[in-house]
Coordinates of C-alpha atoms in Angstrom, one line a residue:
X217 CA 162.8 -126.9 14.6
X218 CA 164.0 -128.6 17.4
X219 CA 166.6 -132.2 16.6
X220 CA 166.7 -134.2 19.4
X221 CA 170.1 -136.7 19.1
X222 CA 171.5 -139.5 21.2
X223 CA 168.9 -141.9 21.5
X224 CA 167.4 -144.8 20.3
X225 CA 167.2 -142.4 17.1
X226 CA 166.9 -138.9 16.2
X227 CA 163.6 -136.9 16.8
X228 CA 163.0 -134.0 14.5
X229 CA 160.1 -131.7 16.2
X230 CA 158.6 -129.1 13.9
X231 CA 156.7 -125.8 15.4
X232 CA 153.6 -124.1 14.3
X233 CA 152.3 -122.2 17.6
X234 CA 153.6 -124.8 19.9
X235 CA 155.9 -128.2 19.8
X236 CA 154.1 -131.6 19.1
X237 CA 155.2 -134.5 21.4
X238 CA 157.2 -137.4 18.9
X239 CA 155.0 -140.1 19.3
X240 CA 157.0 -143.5 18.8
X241 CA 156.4 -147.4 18.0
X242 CA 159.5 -147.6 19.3
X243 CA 161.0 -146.4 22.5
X244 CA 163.0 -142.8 21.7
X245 CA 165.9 -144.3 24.3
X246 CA 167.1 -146.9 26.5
X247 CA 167.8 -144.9 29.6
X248 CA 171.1 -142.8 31.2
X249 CA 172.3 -142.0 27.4
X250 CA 173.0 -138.4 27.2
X251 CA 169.9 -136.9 25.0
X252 CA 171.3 -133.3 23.2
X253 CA 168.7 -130.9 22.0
X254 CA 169.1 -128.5 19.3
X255 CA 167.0 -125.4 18.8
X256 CA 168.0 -124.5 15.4
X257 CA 166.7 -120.8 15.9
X258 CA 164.3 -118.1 13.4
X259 CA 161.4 -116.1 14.3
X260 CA 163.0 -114.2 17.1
X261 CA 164.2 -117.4 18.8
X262 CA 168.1 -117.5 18.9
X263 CA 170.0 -120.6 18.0
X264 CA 170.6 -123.0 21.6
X265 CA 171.0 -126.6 22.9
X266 CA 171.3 -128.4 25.7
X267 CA 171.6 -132.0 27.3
X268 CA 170.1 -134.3 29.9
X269 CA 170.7 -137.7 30.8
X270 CA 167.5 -140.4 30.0
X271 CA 165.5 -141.2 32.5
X272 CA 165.7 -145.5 33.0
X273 CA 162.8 -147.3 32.7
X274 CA 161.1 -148.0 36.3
X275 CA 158.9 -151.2 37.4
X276 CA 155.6 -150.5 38.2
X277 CA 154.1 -153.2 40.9
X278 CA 151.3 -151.0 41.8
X279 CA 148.7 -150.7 40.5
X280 CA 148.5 -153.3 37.8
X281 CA 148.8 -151.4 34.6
X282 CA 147.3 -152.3 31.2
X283 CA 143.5 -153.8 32.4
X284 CA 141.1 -149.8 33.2
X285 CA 141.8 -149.2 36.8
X286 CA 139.1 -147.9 39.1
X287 CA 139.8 -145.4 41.5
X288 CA 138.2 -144.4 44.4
X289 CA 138.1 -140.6 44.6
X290 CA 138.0 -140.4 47.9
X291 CA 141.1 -142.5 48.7
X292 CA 144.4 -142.2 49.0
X293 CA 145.9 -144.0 45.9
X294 CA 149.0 -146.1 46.2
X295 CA 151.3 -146.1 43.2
X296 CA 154.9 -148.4 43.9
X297 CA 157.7 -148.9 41.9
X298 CA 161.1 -150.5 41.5
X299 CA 164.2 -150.4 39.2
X300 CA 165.1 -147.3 38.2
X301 CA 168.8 -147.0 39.1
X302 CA 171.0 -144.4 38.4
X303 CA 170.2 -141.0 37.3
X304 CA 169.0 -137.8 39.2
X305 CA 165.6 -138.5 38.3
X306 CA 162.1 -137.6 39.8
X307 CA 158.9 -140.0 39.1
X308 CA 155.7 -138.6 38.2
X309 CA 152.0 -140.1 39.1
X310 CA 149.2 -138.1 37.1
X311 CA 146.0 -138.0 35.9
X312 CA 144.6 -136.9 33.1
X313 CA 141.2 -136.3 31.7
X314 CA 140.3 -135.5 27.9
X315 CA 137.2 -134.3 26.4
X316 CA 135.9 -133.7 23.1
X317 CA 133.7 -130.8 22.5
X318 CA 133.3 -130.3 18.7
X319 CA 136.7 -129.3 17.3
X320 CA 138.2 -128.9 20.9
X321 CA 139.9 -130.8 23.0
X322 CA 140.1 -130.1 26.6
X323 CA 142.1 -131.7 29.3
X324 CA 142.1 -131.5 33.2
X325 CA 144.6 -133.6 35.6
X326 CA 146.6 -133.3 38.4
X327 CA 150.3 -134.5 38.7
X328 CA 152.6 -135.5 41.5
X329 CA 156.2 -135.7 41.5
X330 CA 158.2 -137.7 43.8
X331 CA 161.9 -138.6 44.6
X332 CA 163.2 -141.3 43.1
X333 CA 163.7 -143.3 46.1
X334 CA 160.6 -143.3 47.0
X335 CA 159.6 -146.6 45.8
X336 CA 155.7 -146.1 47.6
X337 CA 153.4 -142.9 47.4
X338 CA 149.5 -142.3 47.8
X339 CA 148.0 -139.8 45.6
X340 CA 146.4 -137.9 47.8
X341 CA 142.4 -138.0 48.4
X342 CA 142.8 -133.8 48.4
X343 CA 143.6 -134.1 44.6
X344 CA 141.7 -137.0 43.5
X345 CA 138.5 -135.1 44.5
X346 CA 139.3 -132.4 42.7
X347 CA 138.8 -134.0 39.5
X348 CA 135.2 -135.5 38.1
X349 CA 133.4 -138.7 38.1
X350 CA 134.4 -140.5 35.1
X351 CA 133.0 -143.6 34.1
X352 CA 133.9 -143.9 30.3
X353 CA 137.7 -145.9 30.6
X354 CA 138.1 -143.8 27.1
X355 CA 138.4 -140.2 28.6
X356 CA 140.7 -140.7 31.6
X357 CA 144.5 -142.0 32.1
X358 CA 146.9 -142.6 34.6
X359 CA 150.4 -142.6 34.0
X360 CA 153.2 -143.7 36.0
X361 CA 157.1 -143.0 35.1
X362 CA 160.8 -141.3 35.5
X363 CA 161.3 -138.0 34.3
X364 CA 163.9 -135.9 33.5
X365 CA 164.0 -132.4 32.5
X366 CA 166.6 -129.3 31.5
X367 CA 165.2 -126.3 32.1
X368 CA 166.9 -122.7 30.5
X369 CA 166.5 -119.1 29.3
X370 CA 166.9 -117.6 25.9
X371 CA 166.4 -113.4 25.6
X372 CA 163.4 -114.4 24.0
X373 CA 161.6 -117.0 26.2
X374 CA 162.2 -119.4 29.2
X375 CA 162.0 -123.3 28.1
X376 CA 161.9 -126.8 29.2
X377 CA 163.4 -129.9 27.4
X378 CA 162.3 -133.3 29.3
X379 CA 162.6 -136.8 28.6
X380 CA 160.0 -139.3 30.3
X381 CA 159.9 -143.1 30.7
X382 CA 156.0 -143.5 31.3
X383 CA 153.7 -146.7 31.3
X384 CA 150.1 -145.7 31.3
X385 CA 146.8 -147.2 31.8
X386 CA 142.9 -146.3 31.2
X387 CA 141.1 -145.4 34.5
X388 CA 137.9 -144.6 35.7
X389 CA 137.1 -142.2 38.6
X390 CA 134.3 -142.7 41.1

């Protein structure tokens, strides 16, 4: 079980094979509070935690998120942001894709990661026409957002604890 304390309110993760994301109604933190998680240990995992600040919130003026967004596969595409202050952040751009076959799902996407500064990048073309045509809104999404992450060693495995501030939108790919 891994307790997550120090934001908006706790987050209790459970483990079968691997950790579930917490899925919220309401945002898990505000942004720069100090986030503590707590690994509370069994099965050959010792006992750990650790801490990282919350990413803040960014302001994403492009593109418009919310309305499917078509992209051009064989463009650069331009992704700009403000806000954001504070923090030893990075921003991440991705693309995912999710299909349904039977019982399984199966995902493909690529993922850029910028400094925070930035304020203006181009997914590159390279990438973008790595993935598939997809013209169902439904399978594909783009998401936008700050991230921050802690990342450790226990004997028994290595591990990462993030915290992301993401706004996301349903795309299609041509």
């Amino acid at each position: 079980v891994v307790t997550i304390t120090g934001g908006t309110r706790d987050v209790e993760l459970t483990a079968d094979i691997r950790y579930e994301e917490a899925i919220a109604d309401t945002p898990l933190f505000s942004g720069a509070e100090t986030l503590t998680f707590s690994v509370e240990g069994g099965d050959g995992i010792d006992a750990h935690e650790a801490e990282l600040e919350a990413p803040p919130p960014l302001t994403i003026s492009e593109p418009v998120l919310g309305e499917p967004i078509e992209i051009d596969r064989l463009v650069d595409f331009p992704v700009s942001w403000t806000g954001g202050d504070g923090g030893d952040y990075y921003v991440q751009v991705s693309l995912q894709i999710e299909q349904t076959v039977g019982e399984e799902v199966r995902r493909i996407g690529v993922a850029c990661e910028y400094e925070r500064d930035a304020t203006r990048v181009f997914l590159p073309e390279t990438l973008l026409r790595s993935l598939p045509v997809v013209t169902d809104s439904a399978e594909a999404e783009l998401a936008i957002g700050a991230w921050m992450r802690h990342e450790g060693q226990v004997p028994q495995c290595p591990y990462v604890f993030y915290a992301a501030a993401m706004e996301t939108s349903a795309v299609t790919l041509r």
